[in-house]
Short mmCIF file of C-alpha atoms and ligand atoms in Angstrom, two decimals:
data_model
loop_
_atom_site.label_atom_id
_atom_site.label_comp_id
_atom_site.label_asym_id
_atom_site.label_seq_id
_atom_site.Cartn_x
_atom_site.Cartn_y
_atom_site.Cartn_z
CA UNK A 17 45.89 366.46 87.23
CA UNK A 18 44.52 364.87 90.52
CA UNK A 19 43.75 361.06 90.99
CA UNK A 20 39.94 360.55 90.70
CA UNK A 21 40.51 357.36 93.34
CA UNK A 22 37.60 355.58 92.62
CA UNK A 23 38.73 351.98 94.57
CA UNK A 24 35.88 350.68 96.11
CA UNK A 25 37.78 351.32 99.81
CA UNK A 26 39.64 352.52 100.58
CA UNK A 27 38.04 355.99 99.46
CA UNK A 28 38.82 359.83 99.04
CA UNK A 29 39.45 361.87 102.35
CA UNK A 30 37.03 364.96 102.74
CA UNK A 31 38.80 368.12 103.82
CA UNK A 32 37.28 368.38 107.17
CA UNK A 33 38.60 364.61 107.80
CA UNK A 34 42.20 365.55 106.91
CA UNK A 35 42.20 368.93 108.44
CA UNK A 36 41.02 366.64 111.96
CA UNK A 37 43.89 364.42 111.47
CA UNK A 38 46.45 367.11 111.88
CA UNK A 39 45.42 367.36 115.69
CA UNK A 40 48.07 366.91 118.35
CA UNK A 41 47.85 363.89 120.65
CA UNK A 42 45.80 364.67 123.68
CA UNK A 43 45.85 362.55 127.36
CA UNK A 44 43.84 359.26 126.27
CA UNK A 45 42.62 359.24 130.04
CA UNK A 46 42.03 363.17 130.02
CA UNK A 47 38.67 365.07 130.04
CA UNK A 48 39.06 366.16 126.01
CA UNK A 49 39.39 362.52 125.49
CA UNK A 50 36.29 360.92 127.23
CA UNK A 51 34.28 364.14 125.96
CA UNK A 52 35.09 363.34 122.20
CA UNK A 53 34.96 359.99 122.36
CA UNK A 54 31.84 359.95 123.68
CA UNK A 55 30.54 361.94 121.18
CA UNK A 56 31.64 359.71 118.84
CA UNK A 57 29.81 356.62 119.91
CA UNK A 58 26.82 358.79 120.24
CA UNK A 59 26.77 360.17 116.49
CA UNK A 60 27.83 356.49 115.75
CA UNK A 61 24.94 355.24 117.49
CA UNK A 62 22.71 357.45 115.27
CA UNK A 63 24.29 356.58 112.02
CA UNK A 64 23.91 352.77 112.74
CA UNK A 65 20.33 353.98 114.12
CA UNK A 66 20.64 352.04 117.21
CA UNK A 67 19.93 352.41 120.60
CA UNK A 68 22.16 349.26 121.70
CA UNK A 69 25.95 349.73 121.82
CA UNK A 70 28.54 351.47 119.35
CA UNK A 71 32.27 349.96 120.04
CA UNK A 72 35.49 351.24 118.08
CA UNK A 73 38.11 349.35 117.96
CA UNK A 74 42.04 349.64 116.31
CA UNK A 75 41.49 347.00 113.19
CA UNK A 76 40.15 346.75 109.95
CA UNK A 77 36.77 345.15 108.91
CA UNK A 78 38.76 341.31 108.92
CA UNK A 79 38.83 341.91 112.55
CA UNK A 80 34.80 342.45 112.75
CA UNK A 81 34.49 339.07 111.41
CA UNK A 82 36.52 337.72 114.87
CA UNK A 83 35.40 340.28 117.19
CA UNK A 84 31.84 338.64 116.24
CA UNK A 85 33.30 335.06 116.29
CA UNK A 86 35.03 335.06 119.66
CA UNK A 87 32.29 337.18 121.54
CA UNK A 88 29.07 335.45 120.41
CA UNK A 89 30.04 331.50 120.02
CA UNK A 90 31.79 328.63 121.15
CA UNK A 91 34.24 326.16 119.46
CA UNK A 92 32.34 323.78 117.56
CA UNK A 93 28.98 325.87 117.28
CA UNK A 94 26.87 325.18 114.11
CA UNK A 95 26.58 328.57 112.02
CA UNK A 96 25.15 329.28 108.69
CA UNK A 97 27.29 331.69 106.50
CA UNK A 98 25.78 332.87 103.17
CA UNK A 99 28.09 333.01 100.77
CA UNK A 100 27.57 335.35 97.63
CA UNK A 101 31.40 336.57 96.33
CA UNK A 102 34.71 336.22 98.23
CA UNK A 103 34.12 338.47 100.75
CA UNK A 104 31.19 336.03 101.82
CA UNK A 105 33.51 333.23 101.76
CA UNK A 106 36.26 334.27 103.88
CA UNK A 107 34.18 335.01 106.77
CA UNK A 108 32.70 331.60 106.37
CA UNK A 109 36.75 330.66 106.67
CA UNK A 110 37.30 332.62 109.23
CA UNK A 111 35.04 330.78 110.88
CA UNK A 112 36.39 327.46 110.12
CA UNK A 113 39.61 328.62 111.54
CA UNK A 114 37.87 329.37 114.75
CA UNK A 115 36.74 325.44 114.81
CA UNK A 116 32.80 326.62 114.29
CA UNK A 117 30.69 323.83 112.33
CA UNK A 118 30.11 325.86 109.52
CA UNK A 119 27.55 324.87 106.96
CA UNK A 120 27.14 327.06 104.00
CA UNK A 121 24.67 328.72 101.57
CA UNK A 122 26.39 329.71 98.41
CA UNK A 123 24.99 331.30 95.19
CA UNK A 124 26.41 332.25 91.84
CA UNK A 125 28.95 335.59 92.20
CA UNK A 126 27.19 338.52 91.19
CA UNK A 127 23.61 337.33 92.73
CA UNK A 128 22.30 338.22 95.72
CA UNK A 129 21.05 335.57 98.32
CA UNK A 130 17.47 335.25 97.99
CA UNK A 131 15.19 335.07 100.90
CA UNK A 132 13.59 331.56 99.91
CA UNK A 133 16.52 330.06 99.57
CA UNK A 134 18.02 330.90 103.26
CA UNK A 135 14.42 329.78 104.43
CA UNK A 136 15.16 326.27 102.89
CA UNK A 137 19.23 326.64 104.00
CA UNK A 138 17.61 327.51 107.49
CA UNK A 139 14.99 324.35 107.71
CA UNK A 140 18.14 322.36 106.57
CA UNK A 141 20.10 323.40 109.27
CA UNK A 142 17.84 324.05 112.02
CA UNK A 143 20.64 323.79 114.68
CA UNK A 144 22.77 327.17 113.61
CA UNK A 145 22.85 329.61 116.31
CA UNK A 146 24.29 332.50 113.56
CA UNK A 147 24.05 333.30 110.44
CA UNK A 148 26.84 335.55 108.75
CA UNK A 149 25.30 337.80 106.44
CA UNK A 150 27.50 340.33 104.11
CA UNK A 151 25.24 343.37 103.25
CA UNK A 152 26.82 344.43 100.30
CA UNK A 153 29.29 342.34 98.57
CA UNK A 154 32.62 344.22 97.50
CA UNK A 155 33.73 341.71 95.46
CA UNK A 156 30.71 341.78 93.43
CA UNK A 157 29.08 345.09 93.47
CA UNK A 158 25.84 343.69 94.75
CA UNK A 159 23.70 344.31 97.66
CA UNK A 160 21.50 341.75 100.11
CA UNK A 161 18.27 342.42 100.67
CA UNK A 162 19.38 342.53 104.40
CA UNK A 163 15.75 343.25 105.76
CA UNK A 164 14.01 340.08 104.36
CA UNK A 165 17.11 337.86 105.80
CA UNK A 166 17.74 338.87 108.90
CA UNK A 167 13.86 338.51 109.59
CA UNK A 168 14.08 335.14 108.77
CA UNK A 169 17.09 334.65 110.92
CA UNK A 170 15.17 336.23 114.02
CA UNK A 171 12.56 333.90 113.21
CA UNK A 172 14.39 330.91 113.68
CA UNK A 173 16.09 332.19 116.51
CA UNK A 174 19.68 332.49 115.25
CA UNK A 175 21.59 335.65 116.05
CA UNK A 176 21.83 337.93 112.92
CA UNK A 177 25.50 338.72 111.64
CA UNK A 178 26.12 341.24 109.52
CA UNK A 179 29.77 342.54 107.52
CA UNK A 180 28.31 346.25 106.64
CA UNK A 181 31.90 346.82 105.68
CA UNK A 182 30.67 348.67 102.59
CA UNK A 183 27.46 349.82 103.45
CA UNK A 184 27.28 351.27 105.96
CA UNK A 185 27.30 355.01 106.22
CA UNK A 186 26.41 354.62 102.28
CA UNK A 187 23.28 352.03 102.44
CA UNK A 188 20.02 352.02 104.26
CA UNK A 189 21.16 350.05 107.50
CA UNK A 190 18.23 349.78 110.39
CA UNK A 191 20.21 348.17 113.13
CA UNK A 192 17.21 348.46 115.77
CA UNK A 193 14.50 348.55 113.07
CA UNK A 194 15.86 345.55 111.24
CA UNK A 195 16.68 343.56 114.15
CA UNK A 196 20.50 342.89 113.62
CA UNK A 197 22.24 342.22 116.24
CA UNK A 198 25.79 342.29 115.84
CA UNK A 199 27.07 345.20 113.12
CA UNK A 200 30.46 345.27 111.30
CA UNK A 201 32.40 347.72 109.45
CA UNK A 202 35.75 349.27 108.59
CA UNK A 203 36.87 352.81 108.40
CA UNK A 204 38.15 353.42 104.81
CA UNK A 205 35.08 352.78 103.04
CA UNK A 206 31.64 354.89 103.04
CA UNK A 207 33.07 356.13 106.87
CA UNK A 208 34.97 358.45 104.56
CA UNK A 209 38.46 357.83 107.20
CA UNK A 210 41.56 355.61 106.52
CA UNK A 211 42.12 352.24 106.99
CA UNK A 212 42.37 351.36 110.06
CA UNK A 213 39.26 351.27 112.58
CA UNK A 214 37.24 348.48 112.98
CA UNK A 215 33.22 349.56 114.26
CA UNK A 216 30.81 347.35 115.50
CA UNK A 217 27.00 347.75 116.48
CA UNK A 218 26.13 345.17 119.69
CA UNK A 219 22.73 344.12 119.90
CA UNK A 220 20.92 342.94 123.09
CA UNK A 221 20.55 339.54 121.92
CA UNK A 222 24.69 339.71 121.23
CA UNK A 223 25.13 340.46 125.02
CA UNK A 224 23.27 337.27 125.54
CA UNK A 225 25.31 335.43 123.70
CA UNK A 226 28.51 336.90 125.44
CA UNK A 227 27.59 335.81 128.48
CA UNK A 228 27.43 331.82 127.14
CA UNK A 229 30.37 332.05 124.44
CA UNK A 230 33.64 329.91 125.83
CA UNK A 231 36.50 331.18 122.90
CA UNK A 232 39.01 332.87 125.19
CA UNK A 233 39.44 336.11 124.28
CA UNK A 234 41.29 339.35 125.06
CA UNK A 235 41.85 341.89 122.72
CA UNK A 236 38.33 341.90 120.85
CA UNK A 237 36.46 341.15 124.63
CA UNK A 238 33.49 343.41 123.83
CA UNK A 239 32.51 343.48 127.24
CA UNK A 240 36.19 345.05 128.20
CA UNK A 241 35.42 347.35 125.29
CA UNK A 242 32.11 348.24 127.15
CA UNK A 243 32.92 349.09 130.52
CA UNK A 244 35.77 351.49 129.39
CA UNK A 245 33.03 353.04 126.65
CA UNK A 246 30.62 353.77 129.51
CA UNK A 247 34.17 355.55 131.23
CA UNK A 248 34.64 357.18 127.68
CA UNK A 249 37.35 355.41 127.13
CA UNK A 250 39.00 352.21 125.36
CA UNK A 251 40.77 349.17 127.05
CA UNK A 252 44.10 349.65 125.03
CA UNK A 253 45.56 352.62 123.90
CA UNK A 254 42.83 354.43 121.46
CA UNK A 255 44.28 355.11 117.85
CA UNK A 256 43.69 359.26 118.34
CA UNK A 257 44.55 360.20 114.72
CA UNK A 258 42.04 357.94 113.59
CA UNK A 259 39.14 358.92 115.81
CA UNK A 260 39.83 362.34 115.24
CA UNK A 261 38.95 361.38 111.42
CA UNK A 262 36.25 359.46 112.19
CA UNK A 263 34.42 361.79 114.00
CA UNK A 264 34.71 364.31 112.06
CA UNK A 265 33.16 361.85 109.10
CA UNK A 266 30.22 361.30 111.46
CA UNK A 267 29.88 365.07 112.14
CA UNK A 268 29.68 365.70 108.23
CA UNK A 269 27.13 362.62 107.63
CA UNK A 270 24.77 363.80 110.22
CA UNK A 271 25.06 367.25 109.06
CA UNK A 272 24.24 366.26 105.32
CA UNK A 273 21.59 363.88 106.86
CA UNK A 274 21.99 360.03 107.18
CA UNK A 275 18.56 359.53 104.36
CA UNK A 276 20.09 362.11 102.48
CA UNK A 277 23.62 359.94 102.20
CA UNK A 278 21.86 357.15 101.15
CA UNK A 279 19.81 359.38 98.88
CA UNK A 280 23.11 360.39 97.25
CA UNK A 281 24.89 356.81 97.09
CA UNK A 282 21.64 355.40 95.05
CA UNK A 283 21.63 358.19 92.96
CA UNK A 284 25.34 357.81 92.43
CA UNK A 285 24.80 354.01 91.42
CA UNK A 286 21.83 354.95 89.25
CA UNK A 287 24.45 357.10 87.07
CA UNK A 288 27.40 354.67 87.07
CA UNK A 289 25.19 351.64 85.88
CA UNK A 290 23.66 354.16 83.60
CA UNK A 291 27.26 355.07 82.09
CA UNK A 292 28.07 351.95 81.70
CA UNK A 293 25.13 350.45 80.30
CA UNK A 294 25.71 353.58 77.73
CA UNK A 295 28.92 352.62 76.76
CA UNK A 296 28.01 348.80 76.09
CA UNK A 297 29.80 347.29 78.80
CA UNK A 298 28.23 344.56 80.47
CA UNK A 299 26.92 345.03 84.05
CA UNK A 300 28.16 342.07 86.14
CA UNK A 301 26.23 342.79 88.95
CA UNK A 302 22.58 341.03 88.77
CA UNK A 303 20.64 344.71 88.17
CA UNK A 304 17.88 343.72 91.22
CA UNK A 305 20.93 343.52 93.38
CA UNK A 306 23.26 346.17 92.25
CA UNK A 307 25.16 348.00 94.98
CA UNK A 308 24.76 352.31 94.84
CA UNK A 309 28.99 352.12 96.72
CA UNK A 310 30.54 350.00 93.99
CA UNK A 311 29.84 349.13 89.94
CA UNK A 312 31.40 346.07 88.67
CA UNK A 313 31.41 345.63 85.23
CA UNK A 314 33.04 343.39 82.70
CA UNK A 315 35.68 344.68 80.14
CA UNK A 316 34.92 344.82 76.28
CA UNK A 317 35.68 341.35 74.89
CA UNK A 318 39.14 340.96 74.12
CA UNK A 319 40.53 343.33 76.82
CA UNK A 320 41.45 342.09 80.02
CA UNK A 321 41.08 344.03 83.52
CA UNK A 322 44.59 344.60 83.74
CA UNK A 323 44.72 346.63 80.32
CA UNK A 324 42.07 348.53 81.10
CA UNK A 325 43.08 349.63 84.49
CA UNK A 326 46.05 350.55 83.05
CA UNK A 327 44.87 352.68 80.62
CA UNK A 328 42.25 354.22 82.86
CA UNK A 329 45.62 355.29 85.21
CA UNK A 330 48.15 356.04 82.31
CA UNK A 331 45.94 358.13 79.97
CA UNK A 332 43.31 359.58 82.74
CA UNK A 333 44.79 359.43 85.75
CA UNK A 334 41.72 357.71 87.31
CA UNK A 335 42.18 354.44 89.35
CA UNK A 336 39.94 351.77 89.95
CA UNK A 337 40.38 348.23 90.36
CA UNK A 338 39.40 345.16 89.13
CA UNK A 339 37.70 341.74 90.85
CA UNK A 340 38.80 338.95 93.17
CA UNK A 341 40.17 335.35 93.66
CA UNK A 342 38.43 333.62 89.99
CA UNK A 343 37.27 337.19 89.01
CA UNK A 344 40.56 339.22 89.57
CA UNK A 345 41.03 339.84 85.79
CA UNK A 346 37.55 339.06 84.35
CA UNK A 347 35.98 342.44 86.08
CA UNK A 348 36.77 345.81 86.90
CA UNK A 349 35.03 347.98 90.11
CA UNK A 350 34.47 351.37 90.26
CA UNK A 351 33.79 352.95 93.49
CA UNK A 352 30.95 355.71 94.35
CA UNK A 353 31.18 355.79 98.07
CA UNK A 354 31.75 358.06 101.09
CA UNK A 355 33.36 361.23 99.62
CA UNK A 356 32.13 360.77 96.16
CA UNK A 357 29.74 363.20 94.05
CA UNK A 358 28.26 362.99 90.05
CA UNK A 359 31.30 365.18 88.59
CA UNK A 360 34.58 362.77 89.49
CA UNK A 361 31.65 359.46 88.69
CA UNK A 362 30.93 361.69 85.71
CA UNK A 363 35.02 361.84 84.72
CA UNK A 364 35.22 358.85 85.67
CA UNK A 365 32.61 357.56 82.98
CA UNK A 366 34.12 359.83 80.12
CA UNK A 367 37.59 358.54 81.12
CA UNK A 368 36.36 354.76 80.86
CA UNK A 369 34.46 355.56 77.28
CA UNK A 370 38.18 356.48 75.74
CA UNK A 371 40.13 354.13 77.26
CA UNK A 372 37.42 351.16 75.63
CA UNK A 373 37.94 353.30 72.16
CA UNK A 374 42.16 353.21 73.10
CA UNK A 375 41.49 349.75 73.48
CA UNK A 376 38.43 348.36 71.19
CA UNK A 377 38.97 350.91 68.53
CA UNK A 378 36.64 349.12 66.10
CA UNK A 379 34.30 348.18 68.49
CA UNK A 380 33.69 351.60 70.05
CA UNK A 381 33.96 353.74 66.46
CA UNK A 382 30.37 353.87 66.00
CA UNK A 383 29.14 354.75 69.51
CA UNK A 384 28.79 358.89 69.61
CA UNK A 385 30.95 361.24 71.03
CA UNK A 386 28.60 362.22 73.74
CA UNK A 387 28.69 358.81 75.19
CA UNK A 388 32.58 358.34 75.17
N1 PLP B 5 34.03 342.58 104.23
C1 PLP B 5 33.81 343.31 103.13
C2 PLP B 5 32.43 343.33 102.55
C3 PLP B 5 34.85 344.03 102.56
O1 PLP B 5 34.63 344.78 101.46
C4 PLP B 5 36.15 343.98 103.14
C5 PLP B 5 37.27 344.71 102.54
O2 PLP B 5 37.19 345.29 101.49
C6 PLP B 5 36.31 343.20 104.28
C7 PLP B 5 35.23 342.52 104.80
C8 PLP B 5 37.64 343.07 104.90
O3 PLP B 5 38.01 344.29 105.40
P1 PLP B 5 39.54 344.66 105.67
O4 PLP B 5 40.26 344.51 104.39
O5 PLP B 5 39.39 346.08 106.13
O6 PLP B 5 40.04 343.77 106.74
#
């Protein structure tokens, strides 16, 4: 029996993503090269539906959060970071580390952050030149209602910072449209790639910024990263295998249709809350907010994470995971993005019913059959 992997990143490889990744190496400075790669920040650009700048970099999404740090700011710069689950909170430690005055909005895990409540956070603070925004919250399952925020942000006149890590390529994300101007993510979520690229979206606004930011810089230097994109190529050595993947992801998004993606994903979160909701689990996610890439949800009283994810792997072969810092053993996630379609959420779902009944046999006896 196959794993159904349903981690909430990273995620199942499509076939056309492996079959790209057993590609030989080709020159990095050659023709084939700057022809892909070009390509790739194109289809990129369309994805992130922006006419600014697409930049791919060797990294993971942790790296987003200091590519956006060191390019945009300067040490001791007042920023805002909204804090809604621990994904939220290390990039408001990330940057602390970087010696950025950073005040904080924080709400209850498993809520969103509301748009009245930045408005006060931002009349508080009236000095913060950013505001750090996670669109969807992985360590949650819940989803920012990214439009309303970063319109207040523009308002004010800070620069709009967004960790898309996992959202985009699953979630409606306007970068033009919406006026965001810097745009984070990491391959081995809804990209559908492994771990191991780092993308970001560069607004014009960011490109102001560059120009005044003083944090030295050398490796993340967007503006490096530029001028070798506009040669088709990358300042260091490009990570091949990986680009292969992750243009062959973009190829297969744009083929199935960007709306369409997103189409799927919230019709993929609509069945997973559904399942769950029929099997009398308790949604932890807020159900305004709920994300369509990830489900958390809290195990039957009694049981703890751990014993459930076991079961879920031992009896069913299906792994998921469970939450994060205070929440590690309190929730469990389930994954429905990139590569993911209704029968492995469906098996998924009918391998979670039994494995509550393995667990909560008395609790569970009277539920029908159908639903477990
Ligand atoms: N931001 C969010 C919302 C994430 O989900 C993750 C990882 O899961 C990260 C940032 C950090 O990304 P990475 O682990 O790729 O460095």
């Amino acid at each position: 029996m196959s794993i159904n992997f349903r981690l909430p990143g990273p995620t199942p490889l499509p076939p056309p993503v492996l079959a790209a990744m057993q590609r030989e190496m080709i020159p990095h400075r050659g023709p084939a090269f700057k022809s892909l790669f070009r390509d790739l920040l194109r289809l990129s650009r369309e994805v992130h539906r922006t006419e600014g700048d697409v930049l791919v970099w060797p990294g993971t999404g942790s790296a987003g959060w200091e590519a956006a740090i060191v390019n945009l700011l300067s040490p001791g710069d007042p920023v805002l970071a909204t804090v809604c689950g621990d994904f939220g909170d290390r990039f408001a430690r990330v940057g602390t580390a970087f010696g950025l005055d950073v005040r904080r909005l924080d709400v209850p895990w498993g809520q969103a952050i509301d748009p009245p409540d930045l408005a006060e956070a931002l009349q508080l603070h009236p000095d913060v030149k950013a505001v750090f925004l996670t669109h969807n919250e992985t360590s949650t399952g819940i989803t920012n209602p990214l439009p309303a925020l970063a319109r207040l942000v523009r308002e004010h006149g800070a620069l709009v910072v967004v960790d898309a890590v996992s959202s985009a390529g699953a979630i409606p994300l306007e970068t033009d449209a919406w006026g965001l101007d810097f745009v984070l993510s990491g391959s081995q979520k809804a990209w559908m790639c492994p771990p191991g690229l780092m993308i970001t979206a560069v607004g014009e606004r960011s490109w102001e910024a560059y120009g005044q930011s003083r944090f030295p810089r050398f490796f993340w230097d967007i503006g490096a990263a530029r001028q070798s994109a506009s040669q088709g190529m990358t300042p260091t050595t490009p990570p091949l295998t990986l680009l292969y993947a992750y243009h062959a992801a973009l190829e297969m998004i744009l083929s199935e249709g960007i709306e369409q993606v997103w189409a799927r994903h919230h019709a993929l979160g609509d069945l997973t809350r559904d399942g769950i909701r029929a099997l009398d689990l308790e949604l932890f996610a807020d159900p305004a907010c709920a994300s369509d890439t990830l489900t958390a949800f809290r195990p039957p009283p009694g049981v703890s994470s751990r014993e459930l994810l076991d079961v879920l792997r031992r009896d069913h072969n299906v792994e998921a995971q469970g939450g994060q810092a205070h929440l590690t053993d309190a929730i469990v996630r389930i994954g429905h993005m990139g590569w993911a379609h209704e029968p492995e959420l469906r098996a998924a779902l009918a391998a979670l019913g039994n494995s509550v009944r393995t667990l909560a046999p008395e609790r569970y006896s009277s539920l029908p059959a159908s639903v477990l």
